[in-house]
Short mmCIF file of C-alpha atoms in Angstrom, two decimals:
data_model
loop_
_atom_site.label_atom_id
_atom_site.label_comp_id
_atom_site.label_asym_id
_atom_site.label_seq_id
_atom_site.Cartn_x
_atom_site.Cartn_y
_atom_site.Cartn_z
CA MET A 1 -23.54 -6.15 -3.89
CA ASN A 2 -22.84 -9.33 -5.83
CA PRO A 3 -19.53 -8.92 -7.72
CA ALA A 4 -21.38 -10.08 -10.83
CA ASP A 5 -23.40 -6.85 -10.64
CA TRP A 6 -20.38 -4.54 -10.54
CA ARG A 7 -19.56 -2.51 -13.63
CA THR A 8 -16.93 -0.03 -12.44
CA TYR A 9 -14.28 -0.73 -9.83
CA LEU A 10 -11.97 2.01 -8.56
CA VAL A 11 -8.58 1.09 -7.10
CA THR A 12 -7.23 3.93 -4.96
CA GLN A 13 -3.67 5.20 -5.23
CA ALA A 14 -3.04 8.72 -3.98
CA SER A 15 0.22 8.97 -5.96
CA LEU A 16 -1.75 8.58 -9.21
CA SER A 17 -4.51 11.03 -8.28
CA GLY A 18 -2.99 14.21 -9.67
CA GLY A 19 -2.59 15.91 -6.31
CA ARG A 20 -6.13 15.16 -5.14
CA SER A 21 -6.79 13.26 -1.94
CA THR A 22 -8.09 9.72 -2.15
CA GLU A 23 -11.28 10.79 -0.35
CA GLU A 24 -11.88 13.46 -2.99
CA VAL A 25 -11.43 10.96 -5.83
CA VAL A 26 -13.69 8.42 -4.14
CA ARG A 27 -16.39 11.02 -3.51
CA ALA A 28 -16.36 11.98 -7.19
CA ALA A 29 -16.36 8.34 -8.32
CA ILE A 30 -19.38 7.71 -6.11
CA ASP A 31 -21.11 10.69 -7.73
CA GLY A 32 -20.32 9.07 -11.08
CA GLY A 33 -21.89 5.78 -10.02
CA VAL A 34 -18.87 3.60 -9.14
CA ASP A 35 -19.87 0.19 -7.76
CA VAL A 36 -16.83 -0.79 -5.69
CA VAL A 37 -13.75 0.87 -4.26
CA GLN A 38 -10.56 -0.96 -3.40
CA LEU A 39 -8.31 0.63 -0.79
CA ARG A 40 -4.82 -0.04 -2.07
CA GLU A 41 -2.32 2.75 -1.20
CA LYS A 42 0.68 0.41 -1.04
CA ASP A 43 3.06 3.21 -0.05
CA THR A 44 1.38 4.10 3.24
CA SER A 45 1.71 2.60 6.72
CA ALA A 46 -0.91 0.22 8.09
CA ARG A 47 -2.05 2.94 10.46
CA GLU A 48 -2.57 5.42 7.62
CA ARG A 49 -4.41 2.83 5.54
CA TYR A 50 -6.61 1.97 8.49
CA GLU A 51 -7.49 5.63 9.07
CA LEU A 52 -8.15 6.21 5.37
CA GLY A 53 -10.21 3.01 5.29
CA CYS A 54 -12.39 4.23 8.16
CA GLY A 55 -13.09 7.40 6.19
CA LEU A 56 -13.83 5.51 2.97
CA ARG A 57 -16.11 3.12 4.86
CA GLY A 58 -18.30 6.07 5.83
CA LEU A 59 -18.43 7.41 2.28
CA THR A 60 -19.07 4.07 0.59
CA GLU A 61 -21.57 2.79 3.12
CA ARG A 62 -23.78 5.85 2.77
CA ALA A 63 -23.71 5.38 -1.01
CA GLY A 64 -24.29 1.62 -1.01
CA VAL A 65 -20.90 1.10 -2.66
CA ASP A 66 -18.75 -1.92 -1.80
CA LEU A 67 -15.40 -1.41 -0.07
CA ILE A 68 -12.60 -3.93 -0.59
CA VAL A 69 -9.15 -3.75 1.05
CA ASN A 70 -6.05 -4.80 -0.84
CA ASP A 71 -3.84 -7.46 0.77
CA ARG A 72 -4.57 -6.82 4.47
CA ILE A 73 -7.33 -9.00 5.89
CA ASP A 74 -6.86 -7.36 9.28
CA ILE A 75 -7.49 -3.87 7.91
CA ALA A 76 -10.53 -5.16 6.01
CA GLU A 77 -11.96 -6.53 9.26
CA ALA A 78 -11.01 -3.46 11.25
CA VAL A 79 -12.77 -1.00 8.96
CA GLY A 80 -15.76 -3.26 8.26
CA ALA A 81 -15.09 -3.63 4.55
CA GLU A 82 -17.05 -6.07 2.40
CA GLY A 83 -13.88 -8.01 1.77
CA VAL A 84 -10.33 -8.25 0.59
CA HIS A 85 -8.41 -8.41 -2.67
CA LEU A 86 -5.39 -10.72 -2.71
CA GLY A 87 -2.44 -10.89 -5.06
CA GLN A 88 -0.45 -14.01 -5.80
CA SER A 89 2.10 -13.13 -3.10
CA ASP A 90 -0.49 -12.16 -0.47
CA LEU A 91 -2.16 -14.59 1.94
CA PRO A 92 -3.92 -17.51 0.21
CA VAL A 93 -7.64 -17.15 -0.62
CA SER A 94 -8.43 -20.14 1.60
CA VAL A 95 -6.83 -18.42 4.61
CA ALA A 96 -8.82 -15.24 3.94
CA ARG A 97 -12.00 -17.30 3.78
CA ASP A 98 -11.23 -18.94 7.13
CA LEU A 99 -10.60 -15.56 8.74
CA LEU A 100 -13.41 -13.54 7.13
CA GLY A 101 -16.17 -16.13 6.83
CA SER A 102 -18.54 -17.09 4.07
CA GLU A 103 -20.23 -13.69 3.69
CA ALA A 104 -17.06 -11.76 2.84
CA THR A 105 -16.18 -10.89 -0.74
CA ILE A 106 -12.74 -12.25 -1.63
CA GLY A 107 -11.04 -11.37 -4.89
CA CYS A 108 -7.80 -12.65 -6.33
CA SER A 109 -5.43 -11.21 -8.94
CA THR A 110 -4.72 -13.69 -11.70
CA SER A 111 -2.91 -13.48 -15.02
CA THR A 112 -3.07 -17.05 -16.28
CA VAL A 113 -5.67 -19.78 -16.69
CA ALA A 114 -3.89 -21.90 -14.05
CA GLU A 115 -3.96 -19.09 -11.48
CA ALA A 116 -7.61 -18.39 -12.25
CA GLU A 117 -8.62 -22.03 -11.82
CA ARG A 118 -6.73 -22.26 -8.54
CA ALA A 119 -8.27 -19.06 -7.16
CA GLU A 120 -11.75 -20.29 -7.99
CA ALA A 121 -11.05 -23.69 -6.42
CA GLU A 122 -9.80 -21.98 -3.24
CA GLY A 123 -13.06 -20.07 -2.92
CA ALA A 124 -12.53 -16.66 -4.52
CA ASP A 125 -15.72 -14.72 -5.25
CA TYR A 126 -14.24 -12.87 -8.21
CA LEU A 127 -11.04 -12.61 -10.19
CA GLY A 128 -9.05 -9.53 -11.06
CA VAL A 129 -7.62 -10.47 -14.45
CA GLY A 130 -4.76 -8.48 -15.94
CA ALA A 131 -2.91 -6.47 -16.67
CA VAL A 132 -5.06 -6.57 -19.80
CA TYR A 133 -3.09 -3.70 -21.36
CA VAL A 134 0.36 -2.36 -20.58
CA THR A 135 0.20 -0.11 -17.54
CA GLU A 136 2.62 1.84 -15.39
CA SER A 137 0.69 1.63 -12.14
CA LYS A 138 2.69 -1.44 -10.99
CA ALA A 139 -0.46 -3.05 -9.59
CA VAL A 140 0.51 -6.12 -11.60
CA PRO A 141 4.00 -7.70 -12.01
CA GLU A 142 5.67 -6.53 -15.20
CA GLU A 143 5.84 -9.99 -16.77
CA ASN A 144 2.04 -10.14 -16.65
CA SER A 145 1.53 -6.76 -18.24
CA GLY A 146 -0.46 -6.71 -21.46
CA ILE A 147 -2.10 -10.15 -21.48
CA GLY A 148 -4.83 -8.80 -23.77
CA PRO A 149 -8.56 -9.50 -24.10
CA GLU A 150 -7.73 -12.94 -25.53
CA ARG A 151 -6.42 -14.09 -22.14
CA VAL A 152 -9.57 -12.71 -20.51
CA ARG A 153 -11.55 -14.86 -22.94
CA GLU A 154 -9.49 -17.98 -22.17
CA ILE A 155 -10.02 -17.48 -18.44
CA ALA A 156 -13.74 -16.72 -18.84
CA GLU A 157 -14.15 -20.02 -20.66
CA VAL A 158 -12.91 -22.05 -17.68
CA VAL A 159 -14.17 -20.22 -14.58
CA SER A 160 -17.70 -19.43 -13.48
CA ILE A 161 -16.97 -16.58 -11.04
CA PRO A 162 -17.10 -12.94 -12.24
CA ILE A 163 -14.06 -11.43 -13.91
CA VAL A 164 -12.91 -7.88 -13.28
CA GLY A 165 -10.60 -6.73 -16.07
CA ILE A 166 -7.72 -4.56 -14.84
CA GLY A 167 -4.65 -2.84 -16.26
CA GLY A 168 -4.57 0.03 -18.70
CA ILE A 169 -8.34 0.02 -19.13
CA THR A 170 -10.07 3.11 -20.50
CA ALA A 171 -13.56 3.99 -21.71
CA GLU A 172 -12.24 3.29 -25.23
CA ASN A 173 -11.00 -0.27 -24.69
CA ALA A 174 -13.41 -1.35 -21.91
CA PRO A 175 -16.08 -2.66 -24.35
CA GLU A 176 -13.71 -5.24 -25.86
CA VAL A 177 -12.64 -6.42 -22.38
CA VAL A 178 -16.27 -6.96 -21.42
CA GLU A 179 -17.00 -8.57 -24.76
CA ALA A 180 -14.14 -10.99 -24.00
CA GLY A 181 -15.81 -12.07 -20.76
CA ALA A 182 -15.18 -9.53 -18.01
CA SER A 183 -18.28 -8.38 -16.17
CA SER A 184 -16.64 -5.22 -14.87
CA VAL A 185 -13.47 -3.18 -15.19
CA ALA A 186 -11.10 -1.85 -12.56
CA VAL A 187 -9.06 1.30 -13.02
CA ILE A 188 -6.78 3.62 -11.12
CA SER A 189 -5.71 6.48 -13.38
CA GLU A 190 -8.70 6.45 -15.72
CA ILE A 191 -10.78 7.80 -12.83
CA ALA A 192 -8.22 9.12 -10.32
CA ALA A 193 -6.16 11.14 -12.79
CA ALA A 194 -9.13 12.32 -14.89
CA GLU A 195 -9.94 16.01 -15.10
CA ASP A 196 -13.50 15.06 -14.14
CA PRO A 197 -13.42 11.80 -12.10
CA ALA A 198 -17.23 11.61 -11.82
CA GLY A 199 -17.64 12.01 -15.57
CA ALA A 200 -14.86 9.47 -16.19
CA THR A 201 -16.69 6.97 -13.99
CA GLU A 202 -19.95 7.51 -15.89
CA ALA A 203 -18.15 7.10 -19.21
CA LEU A 204 -16.54 3.88 -18.02
CA SER A 205 -19.86 2.51 -16.83
CA GLU A 206 -21.39 3.39 -20.19
CA ALA A 207 -18.52 1.61 -21.95
CA VAL A 208 -19.13 -1.54 -19.88
CA ARG A 209 -22.83 -1.45 -20.85
CA ASP A 210 -21.75 -1.06 -24.43
CA GLY A 211 -19.55 -4.16 -24.12
CA GLU A 212 -22.40 -6.09 -22.48
CA SER A 213 -24.65 -5.40 -25.45
CA ARG A 214 -21.97 -6.77 -27.81
CA ALA A 215 -21.13 -9.85 -25.73
CA MET B 1 3.48 -17.82 28.82
CA ASN B 2 2.90 -14.58 30.66
CA PRO B 3 5.11 -11.85 29.11
CA ALA B 4 6.29 -11.07 32.64
CA ASP B 5 7.94 -14.51 32.68
CA TRP B 6 9.93 -13.99 29.45
CA ARG B 7 13.66 -13.44 29.70
CA THR B 8 14.90 -13.75 26.12
CA TYR B 9 12.96 -12.63 23.05
CA LEU B 10 14.24 -13.33 19.53
CA VAL B 11 13.13 -11.10 16.64
CA THR B 12 13.69 -12.87 13.31
CA GLN B 13 15.34 -11.20 10.34
CA ALA B 14 16.87 -13.50 7.74
CA SER B 15 19.02 -10.68 6.34
CA LEU B 16 20.82 -10.40 9.72
CA SER B 17 21.28 -14.14 10.21
CA GLY B 18 24.68 -14.55 8.54
CA GLY B 19 23.40 -16.71 5.71
CA ARG B 20 21.45 -19.08 7.96
CA SER B 21 17.74 -19.65 7.49
CA THR B 22 15.33 -18.21 10.02
CA GLU B 23 14.18 -21.75 10.92
CA GLU B 24 17.78 -22.71 11.69
CA VAL B 25 18.27 -19.68 13.93
CA VAL B 26 14.95 -20.29 15.73
CA ARG B 27 15.76 -23.96 16.27
CA ALA B 28 19.10 -23.02 17.86
CA ALA B 29 17.51 -20.28 19.98
CA ILE B 30 14.97 -22.80 21.25
CA ASP B 31 17.84 -25.13 22.15
CA GLY B 32 19.36 -22.23 24.07
CA GLY B 33 16.13 -21.64 26.01
CA VAL B 34 14.56 -18.65 24.21
CA ASP B 35 11.11 -17.75 25.60
CA VAL B 36 9.45 -15.98 22.68
CA VAL B 37 10.04 -15.58 18.96
CA GLN B 38 8.74 -12.66 16.91
CA LEU B 39 8.26 -13.24 13.20
CA ARG B 40 9.36 -9.99 11.62
CA GLU B 41 11.00 -10.43 8.18
CA LYS B 42 9.86 -7.05 6.88
CA ASP B 43 11.38 -7.63 3.43
CA THR B 44 9.28 -10.65 2.51
CA SER B 45 5.80 -10.93 0.99
CA ALA B 46 2.77 -11.75 3.14
CA ARG B 47 2.66 -15.20 1.53
CA GLU B 48 6.29 -15.91 2.45
CA ARG B 49 5.78 -14.65 5.98
CA TYR B 50 2.69 -16.81 6.35
CA GLU B 51 4.53 -19.90 5.16
CA LEU B 52 7.51 -19.18 7.41
CA GLY B 53 5.09 -18.51 10.27
CA CYS B 54 3.42 -21.90 9.82
CA GLY B 55 6.85 -23.53 10.08
CA LEU B 56 7.83 -21.50 13.16
CA ARG B 57 4.48 -22.30 14.77
CA GLY B 58 5.36 -25.99 14.63
CA LEU B 59 8.82 -25.45 16.11
CA THR B 60 7.73 -23.08 18.87
CA GLU B 61 4.61 -24.99 19.86
CA ARG B 62 6.51 -28.21 20.39
CA ALA B 63 8.97 -26.32 22.60
CA GLY B 64 6.38 -24.36 24.58
CA VAL B 65 7.82 -21.10 23.22
CA ASP B 66 5.54 -18.15 22.42
CA LEU B 67 5.19 -16.95 18.83
CA ILE B 68 4.39 -13.31 18.11
CA VAL B 69 3.88 -11.82 14.62
CA ASN B 70 5.10 -8.33 13.81
CA ASP B 71 2.52 -5.88 12.43
CA ARG B 72 0.13 -8.30 10.68
CA ILE B 73 -2.82 -9.34 12.82
CA ASP B 74 -4.11 -11.47 9.96
CA ILE B 75 -0.91 -13.50 9.72
CA ALA B 76 -0.89 -13.92 13.51
CA GLU B 77 -4.42 -15.34 13.35
CA ALA B 78 -3.68 -17.46 10.29
CA VAL B 79 -0.67 -19.22 11.82
CA GLY B 80 -2.17 -19.49 15.31
CA ALA B 81 0.41 -17.28 16.99
CA GLU B 82 0.03 -16.17 20.60
CA GLY B 83 -0.26 -12.60 19.44
CA VAL B 84 1.04 -9.61 17.59
CA HIS B 85 3.64 -6.89 18.04
CA LEU B 86 2.65 -3.43 16.81
CA GLY B 87 4.77 -0.40 16.01
CA GLN B 88 3.58 3.18 16.25
CA SER B 89 2.61 3.19 12.55
CA ASP B 90 0.88 -0.21 12.61
CA LEU B 91 -2.77 -0.79 13.51
CA PRO B 92 -3.73 0.57 16.96
CA VAL B 93 -3.52 -1.76 19.97
CA SER B 94 -7.25 -1.33 20.57
CA VAL B 95 -8.04 -2.60 17.05
CA ALA B 96 -5.79 -5.61 17.56
CA ARG B 97 -7.56 -6.37 20.82
CA ASP B 98 -10.96 -6.23 19.11
CA LEU B 99 -9.80 -8.59 16.36
CA LEU B 100 -7.76 -11.04 18.46
CA GLY B 101 -9.73 -11.13 21.70
CA SER B 102 -8.74 -10.95 25.34
CA GLU B 103 -6.51 -14.05 25.38
CA ALA B 104 -4.07 -12.81 22.74
CA THR B 105 -0.73 -11.27 23.68
CA ILE B 106 -0.39 -7.79 22.23
CA GLY B 107 2.86 -5.86 22.39
CA CYS B 108 3.61 -2.33 21.34
CA SER B 109 6.87 -0.57 20.45
CA THR B 110 7.36 2.58 22.47
CA SER B 111 10.23 5.01 22.86
CA THR B 112 8.77 7.66 25.15
CA VAL B 113 6.84 7.83 28.39
CA ALA B 114 3.79 9.23 26.54
CA GLU B 115 3.76 6.36 24.02
CA ALA B 116 4.16 3.83 26.81
CA GLU B 117 1.27 5.27 28.82
CA ARG B 118 -0.96 5.30 25.75
CA ALA B 119 -0.11 1.71 24.80
CA GLU B 120 -0.90 0.51 28.31
CA ALA B 121 -4.19 2.45 28.33
CA GLU B 122 -5.16 0.89 24.98
CA GLY B 123 -4.69 -2.59 26.40
CA ALA B 124 -1.17 -3.71 25.47
CA ASP B 125 0.12 -6.74 27.38
CA TYR B 126 3.75 -5.70 27.16
CA LEU B 127 5.91 -2.90 25.80
CA GLY B 128 8.92 -3.16 23.53
CA VAL B 129 11.01 -0.22 24.73
CA GLY B 130 13.90 1.06 22.62
CA ALA B 131 16.09 1.32 20.87
CA VAL B 132 17.95 1.24 24.19
CA TYR B 133 21.31 1.40 22.42
CA VAL B 134 22.22 2.54 18.93
CA THR B 135 21.46 -0.23 16.46
CA GLU B 136 21.62 -0.73 12.73
CA SER B 137 18.75 -3.20 12.43
CA LYS B 138 16.24 -0.44 11.66
CA ALA B 139 13.61 -2.12 13.84
CA VAL B 140 13.21 1.28 15.49
CA PRO B 141 13.05 4.75 13.80
CA GLU B 142 16.46 6.43 13.87
CA GLU B 143 15.32 9.37 16.03
CA ASN B 144 14.48 6.88 18.78
CA SER B 145 17.80 5.10 18.61
CA GLY B 146 19.84 5.07 21.80
CA ILE B 147 17.29 6.14 24.42
CA GLY B 148 19.39 4.43 27.11
CA PRO B 149 18.55 2.53 30.30
CA GLU B 150 17.46 5.80 31.89
CA ARG B 151 14.43 6.01 29.56
CA VAL B 152 13.62 2.39 30.41
CA ARG B 153 13.64 3.41 34.05
CA GLU B 154 11.36 6.42 33.43
CA ILE B 155 8.88 4.22 31.58
CA ALA B 156 9.05 1.44 34.18
CA GLU B 157 8.12 3.97 36.85
CA VAL B 158 4.81 4.84 35.17
CA VAL B 159 3.53 1.58 33.62
CA SER B 160 2.66 -1.71 35.27
CA ILE B 161 2.89 -4.02 32.23
CA PRO B 162 6.15 -5.88 31.47
CA ILE B 163 8.90 -4.10 29.54
CA VAL B 164 10.98 -5.83 26.89
CA GLY B 165 14.16 -3.85 26.26
CA ILE B 166 15.19 -3.81 22.59
CA GLY B 167 17.88 -2.28 20.40
CA GLY B 168 21.59 -3.01 20.49
CA ILE B 169 21.27 -5.32 23.48
CA THR B 170 24.02 -7.84 24.20
CA ALA B 171 24.89 -10.20 27.05
CA GLU B 172 27.22 -7.45 28.29
CA ASN B 173 24.69 -4.62 28.57
CA ALA B 174 21.52 -6.68 29.26
CA PRO B 175 21.97 -6.63 33.06
CA GLU B 176 21.78 -2.83 33.23
CA VAL B 177 18.63 -2.81 31.05
CA VAL B 178 16.95 -5.27 33.41
CA GLU B 179 18.22 -3.37 36.43
CA ALA B 180 16.53 -0.29 34.93
CA GLY B 181 13.16 -2.04 34.81
CA ALA B 182 12.94 -4.35 31.79
CA SER B 183 11.83 -7.88 32.60
CA SER B 184 13.27 -9.31 29.38
CA VAL B 185 15.40 -8.34 26.40
CA ALA B 186 14.75 -8.70 22.67
CA VAL B 187 17.53 -9.13 20.14
CA ILE B 188 18.06 -9.85 16.47
CA SER B 189 21.79 -10.01 15.75
CA GLU B 190 22.97 -10.98 19.22
CA ILE B 191 21.40 -14.39 18.61
CA ALA B 192 20.89 -14.56 14.82
CA ALA B 193 24.37 -13.44 13.82
CA ALA B 194 26.18 -15.27 16.65
CA GLU B 195 28.63 -18.02 15.83
CA ASP B 196 26.70 -20.19 18.30
CA PRO B 197 23.06 -18.93 18.48
CA ALA B 198 22.09 -21.45 21.17
CA GLY B 199 25.03 -20.43 23.34
CA ALA B 200 24.26 -16.75 22.71
CA THR B 201 20.67 -17.31 23.88
CA GLU B 202 21.88 -19.01 27.06
CA ALA B 203 24.34 -16.20 27.75
CA LEU B 204 21.61 -13.62 27.26
CA SER B 205 19.26 -15.47 29.60
CA GLU B 206 22.03 -15.64 32.18
CA ALA B 207 22.63 -11.89 31.78
CA VAL B 208 18.93 -11.19 32.39
CA ARG B 209 19.06 -13.27 35.58
CA ASP B 210 22.13 -11.32 36.60
CA GLY B 211 20.21 -8.07 36.09
CA GLU B 212 17.26 -9.43 38.10
CA SER B 213 19.51 -10.12 41.06
CA ARG B 214 20.78 -6.53 40.93
CA ALA B 215 17.36 -4.90 40.49
#
């Protein structure tokens, strides 16, 4: 799928899934219409992430949902994921492109206009921009927590690749993030910790559509 | 270089290098005749390891010394290393072989006869066997600390790929590890924390030769 067509993006983190397994959360998110799943699971070994990734590849492939691996290009290749998501202290986007080729989807976490411009110049296919709101998931360094929809707008004005808003996003605030220039939103807890993860995914997707109609 | 021809194998760890940089330690080890350098540096980000790896690639290539990257197949590919060294909780040897191809050098950490047999069957080019002696470097899980030269001997009797002894090895005990069946020895502190890392490398190489003559 083209990242510009994504609406809802689930980042997996078993420790924030309220006792459910990551597979269970992903299965429910797929039922709710999620577009892309990022295998994150920072606290697990490479072997565990690889094994989990193989399982998620089966689930996502059958559903036509994209699978992206956080940080590890080797695990992305090994499980046959669509691509990789890189933070500012991971391997450079240009290195990922050399290793994965032109067809792979490469995303990059950015919090500032300068980082966003550099990621685009290096060949990123999409940007993860955040943390838009204050969040406790630690997916984003603390100093970049709560950059707000205004920063999303500033970045959207200077880059032409799709923006995925991330960090503290809910069905309530998603419309304003999309209105500011994001084309999709990424969440951990909003889906993974929800009582009804499938319903939470649907609500989030609806909120993105709502934002699109206002943008 | 064929792993069977290695004698001394340096594993890098800046935190055990007595305030010296990893480049400085590697340069001295090369002066002392080290055969292979493994980029480990578990406490650094992927970006830092990649940048350090690019620097070490320059140093080792000029000297005809092999460069191996711990755990990360992607960093090994990105810096043009000879191969990768995998622990029991890293990606499987068979996955590394698929990603890196037949020419790459793939090593695997093993502590038991069963692990050693499995690694050889999966296509490893050499085994890191240890920790032979008790060590504080934490390169090996504590329960496998101090397996002794006898375990090296048991493993050497059942595998045909080269064995690199690792864990608490010094110029004093290296001969008995080689006598037991290792063809080379890997160290962190013995070189990195030595007053004279080049001299320590030479002494270690001499100790391996001594063990060869006894074996």
